[in-house]
Amino acid sequence: MDNEHQFIELLCDDGEIEDVYLGVELIERNRYIVRDIYWDLFTPGNPLDLGLNDIVEVQPNEDGHLSATKVIAKSGYTTLRLMAIAKSAVVTVDHRGEDAIKFFDYLQETGCTSIVTMASCWLVHIPPNVQAQQILDYIQAEAIPLRHFHI
């Protein structure tokens, strides 16, 4: 795999905390495009307010690990953090609850992508042409057992 398309993981550093892990691709010297964001409900947020496809500046930290330190360009994506509060919204290797399947289908129809970690922590990546409130309204209207933690 050539260097320009290598998928690497980064820390996210806003000067106060260094946390949120990112999957990025190099686009030019010290600039990367965010291809994946994976943190869970126990991580204290998203310090640089990152979304999928944002362009970030990357620098090595004091330990030599690469860290996203600044947003160069925003893509318009937003991220919802949700927690399943019933088994019907849980996803594991052996189980996909009926509400989880329904919600996955809805997300696909709207152009959103999602990741489920620890069976019940959902990250929903929302493209610029979809409002986060539309997703939250769907959850409420369809009584999907998910609780919203962060927008």
mmCIF file of C-alpha atoms in Angstrom:
data_model
loop_
_atom_site.group_PDB
_atom_site.id
_atom_site.type_symbol
_atom_site.label_atom_id
_atom_site.label_comp_id
_atom_site.label_asym_id
_atom_site.label_seq_id
_atom_site.Cartn_x
_atom_site.Cartn_y
_atom_site.Cartn_z
ATOM 1 C CA MET A 1 0.000 0.000 0.000
ATOM 2 C CA ASP A 2 1.496 3.375 -0.943
ATOM 3 C CA ASN A 3 1.926 6.092 1.658
ATOM 4 C CA GLU A 4 -0.773 8.362 0.231
ATOM 5 C CA HIS A 5 -3.544 5.844 0.838
ATOM 6 C CA GLN A 6 -2.338 4.357 4.091
ATOM 7 C CA PHE A 7 -4.993 4.329 6.805
ATOM 8 C CA ILE A 8 -3.463 5.283 10.156
ATOM 9 C CA GLU A 9 -4.778 5.930 13.639
ATOM 10 C CA LEU A 10 -4.253 9.257 15.373
ATOM 11 C CA LEU A 11 -4.816 10.833 18.732
ATOM 12 C CA CYS A 12 -6.796 14.061 18.876
ATOM 13 C CA ASP A 13 -5.152 16.904 20.800
ATOM 14 C CA ASP A 14 -6.821 20.250 21.518
ATOM 15 C CA GLY A 15 -4.089 21.422 23.895
ATOM 16 C CA GLU A 16 -5.969 20.290 26.994
ATOM 17 C CA ILE A 17 -6.872 16.652 26.404
ATOM 18 C CA GLU A 18 -5.430 14.097 24.027
ATOM 19 C CA ASP A 19 -7.951 11.397 23.413
ATOM 20 C CA VAL A 20 -10.354 10.572 20.580
ATOM 21 C CA TYR A 21 -8.830 8.095 18.155
ATOM 22 C CA LEU A 22 -9.199 8.726 14.449
ATOM 23 C CA GLY A 23 -8.640 6.766 11.277
ATOM 24 C CA VAL A 24 -7.143 9.067 8.663
ATOM 25 C CA GLU A 25 -5.530 9.086 5.216
ATOM 26 C CA LEU A 26 -2.617 11.294 4.232
ATOM 27 C CA ILE A 27 -3.546 13.862 1.573
ATOM 28 C CA GLU A 28 -0.410 16.025 1.726
ATOM 29 C CA ARG A 29 2.388 16.774 4.171
ATOM 30 C CA ASN A 30 0.954 16.991 7.721
ATOM 31 C CA ARG A 31 -2.624 17.065 6.370
ATOM 32 C CA TYR A 32 -4.980 14.138 6.609
ATOM 33 C CA ILE A 33 -8.623 13.436 5.838
ATOM 34 C CA VAL A 34 -10.688 11.862 8.626
ATOM 35 C CA ARG A 35 -12.084 8.526 7.401
ATOM 36 C CA ASP A 36 -13.235 7.102 10.738
ATOM 37 C CA ILE A 37 -13.902 8.369 14.245
ATOM 38 C CA TYR A 38 -14.153 5.830 17.005
ATOM 39 C CA TRP A 39 -14.653 6.727 20.575
ATOM 40 C CA ASP A 40 -17.312 5.568 22.968
ATOM 41 C CA LEU A 41 -19.686 7.108 25.470
ATOM 42 C CA PHE A 42 -17.013 6.986 28.168
ATOM 43 C CA THR A 43 -14.592 9.196 26.226
ATOM 44 C CA PRO A 44 -15.038 12.837 27.280
ATOM 45 C CA GLY A 45 -16.247 14.138 23.949
ATOM 46 C CA ASN A 46 -14.761 15.305 20.697
ATOM 47 C CA PRO A 47 -12.335 18.124 21.516
ATOM 48 C CA LEU A 48 -11.838 19.390 17.962
ATOM 49 C CA ASP A 49 -15.513 18.847 17.029
ATOM 50 C CA LEU A 50 -14.443 16.533 14.212
ATOM 51 C CA GLY A 51 -16.631 14.972 11.553
ATOM 52 C CA LEU A 52 -16.025 12.442 8.806
ATOM 53 C CA ASN A 53 -14.079 13.836 5.838
ATOM 54 C CA ASP A 54 -12.752 16.838 7.797
ATOM 55 C CA ILE A 55 -9.185 17.813 6.906
ATOM 56 C CA VAL A 56 -6.860 17.983 9.922
ATOM 57 C CA GLU A 57 -3.317 19.113 10.563
ATOM 58 C CA VAL A 58 -1.197 16.440 12.207
ATOM 59 C CA GLN A 59 1.896 16.860 14.365
ATOM 60 C CA PRO A 60 3.854 14.432 16.554
ATOM 61 C CA ASN A 61 3.181 14.859 20.273
ATOM 62 C CA GLU A 62 5.891 14.849 22.963
ATOM 63 C CA ASP A 63 5.875 11.031 22.933
ATOM 64 C CA GLY A 64 6.264 10.939 19.156
ATOM 65 C CA HIS A 65 2.687 9.759 18.462
ATOM 66 C CA LEU A 66 0.903 11.533 15.645
ATOM 67 C CA SER A 67 -1.954 13.752 16.836
ATOM 68 C CA ALA A 68 -4.580 15.803 15.046
ATOM 69 C CA THR A 69 -4.009 19.290 16.413
ATOM 70 C CA LYS A 70 -6.095 21.577 14.205
ATOM 71 C CA VAL A 71 -9.030 21.420 11.791
ATOM 72 C CA ILE A 72 -8.070 22.818 8.378
ATOM 73 C CA ALA A 73 -11.432 22.315 6.631
ATOM 74 C CA LYS A 74 -14.819 21.121 7.893
ATOM 75 C CA SER A 75 -16.834 18.690 5.776
ATOM 76 C CA GLY A 76 -20.200 19.427 7.376
ATOM 77 C CA TYR A 77 -20.614 15.956 8.912
ATOM 78 C CA THR A 78 -21.899 15.746 12.480
ATOM 79 C CA THR A 79 -21.829 12.823 14.885
ATOM 80 C CA LEU A 80 -24.487 11.585 17.287
ATOM 81 C CA ARG A 81 -23.524 9.473 20.283
ATOM 82 C CA LEU A 82 -26.323 7.130 21.357
ATOM 83 C CA MET A 83 -26.729 4.355 23.919
ATOM 84 C CA ALA A 84 -29.052 1.379 23.495
ATOM 85 C CA ILE A 85 -31.356 1.109 26.514
ATOM 86 C CA ALA A 86 -33.065 -2.137 25.507
ATOM 87 C CA LYS A 87 -31.887 -5.401 23.968
ATOM 88 C CA SER A 88 -33.846 -4.682 20.786
ATOM 89 C CA ALA A 89 -31.338 -1.899 19.927
ATOM 90 C CA VAL A 90 -28.212 -3.910 20.785
ATOM 91 C CA VAL A 91 -25.827 -5.294 18.165
ATOM 92 C CA THR A 92 -23.336 -8.106 18.816
ATOM 93 C CA VAL A 93 -21.692 -10.779 16.703
ATOM 94 C CA ASP A 94 -24.557 -13.159 17.553
ATOM 95 C CA HIS A 95 -27.463 -10.745 17.944
ATOM 96 C CA ARG A 96 -29.026 -7.851 16.040
ATOM 97 C CA GLY A 97 -32.109 -6.560 17.767
ATOM 98 C CA GLU A 98 -35.180 -5.773 15.683
ATOM 99 C CA ASP A 99 -34.964 -2.046 16.494
ATOM 100 C CA ALA A 100 -31.266 -2.037 15.618
ATOM 101 C CA ILE A 101 -32.048 -3.542 12.198
ATOM 102 C CA LYS A 102 -34.827 -0.996 11.616
ATOM 103 C CA PHE A 103 -32.545 1.892 12.660
ATOM 104 C CA PHE A 104 -29.652 0.644 10.491
ATOM 105 C CA ASP A 105 -32.028 0.537 7.500
ATOM 106 C CA TYR A 106 -33.229 4.087 8.192
ATOM 107 C CA LEU A 107 -29.654 5.365 8.524
ATOM 108 C CA GLN A 108 -28.734 3.768 5.212
ATOM 109 C CA GLU A 109 -31.765 5.384 3.508
ATOM 110 C CA THR A 110 -30.713 8.833 4.788
ATOM 111 C CA GLY A 111 -27.048 8.434 3.805
ATOM 112 C CA CYS A 112 -25.759 8.165 7.369
ATOM 113 C CA THR A 113 -23.180 5.649 8.545
ATOM 114 C CA SER A 114 -22.863 4.138 11.980
ATOM 115 C CA ILE A 115 -20.617 2.126 14.225
ATOM 116 C CA VAL A 116 -21.746 0.151 17.262
ATOM 117 C CA THR A 117 -19.170 -0.524 19.969
ATOM 118 C CA MET A 118 -19.508 -2.575 23.128
ATOM 119 C CA ALA A 119 -22.871 -3.843 21.770
ATOM 120 C CA SER A 120 -24.805 -0.735 22.801
ATOM 121 C CA CYS A 121 -22.758 2.426 22.105
ATOM 122 C CA TRP A 122 -23.737 3.911 18.738
ATOM 123 C CA LEU A 123 -21.823 6.530 16.745
ATOM 124 C CA VAL A 124 -23.942 7.898 13.911
ATOM 125 C CA HIS A 125 -22.146 9.966 11.268
ATOM 126 C CA ILE A 126 -24.572 12.381 9.604
ATOM 127 C CA PRO A 127 -23.792 13.934 6.196
ATOM 128 C CA PRO A 128 -24.210 17.680 5.630
ATOM 129 C CA ASN A 129 -27.526 17.311 3.771
ATOM 130 C CA VAL A 130 -29.224 15.636 6.781
ATOM 131 C CA GLN A 131 -30.103 17.403 10.024
ATOM 132 C CA ALA A 132 -29.197 15.636 13.267
ATOM 133 C CA GLN A 133 -32.620 16.556 14.631
ATOM 134 C CA GLN A 134 -34.213 14.496 11.821
ATOM 135 C CA ILE A 135 -32.437 11.393 13.168
ATOM 136 C CA LEU A 136 -33.441 12.188 16.767
ATOM 137 C CA ASP A 137 -37.053 12.777 15.680
ATOM 138 C CA TYR A 138 -37.082 9.377 13.942
ATOM 139 C CA ILE A 139 -35.786 7.663 17.094
ATOM 140 C CA GLN A 140 -38.582 9.252 19.115
ATOM 141 C CA ALA A 141 -41.356 8.720 16.551
ATOM 142 C CA GLU A 142 -40.471 5.050 16.043
ATOM 143 C CA ALA A 143 -39.810 4.470 19.770
ATOM 144 C CA ILE A 144 -36.298 3.143 19.064
ATOM 145 C CA PRO A 145 -34.787 2.484 22.528
ATOM 146 C CA LEU A 146 -31.718 4.702 22.145
ATOM 147 C CA ARG A 147 -30.662 7.532 24.442
ATOM 148 C CA HIS A 148 -28.879 10.565 22.996
ATOM 149 C CA PHE A 149 -25.605 11.621 24.642
ATOM 150 C CA HIS A 150 -23.914 14.144 22.358
ATOM 151 C CA ILE A 151 -24.532 15.980 19.134
#
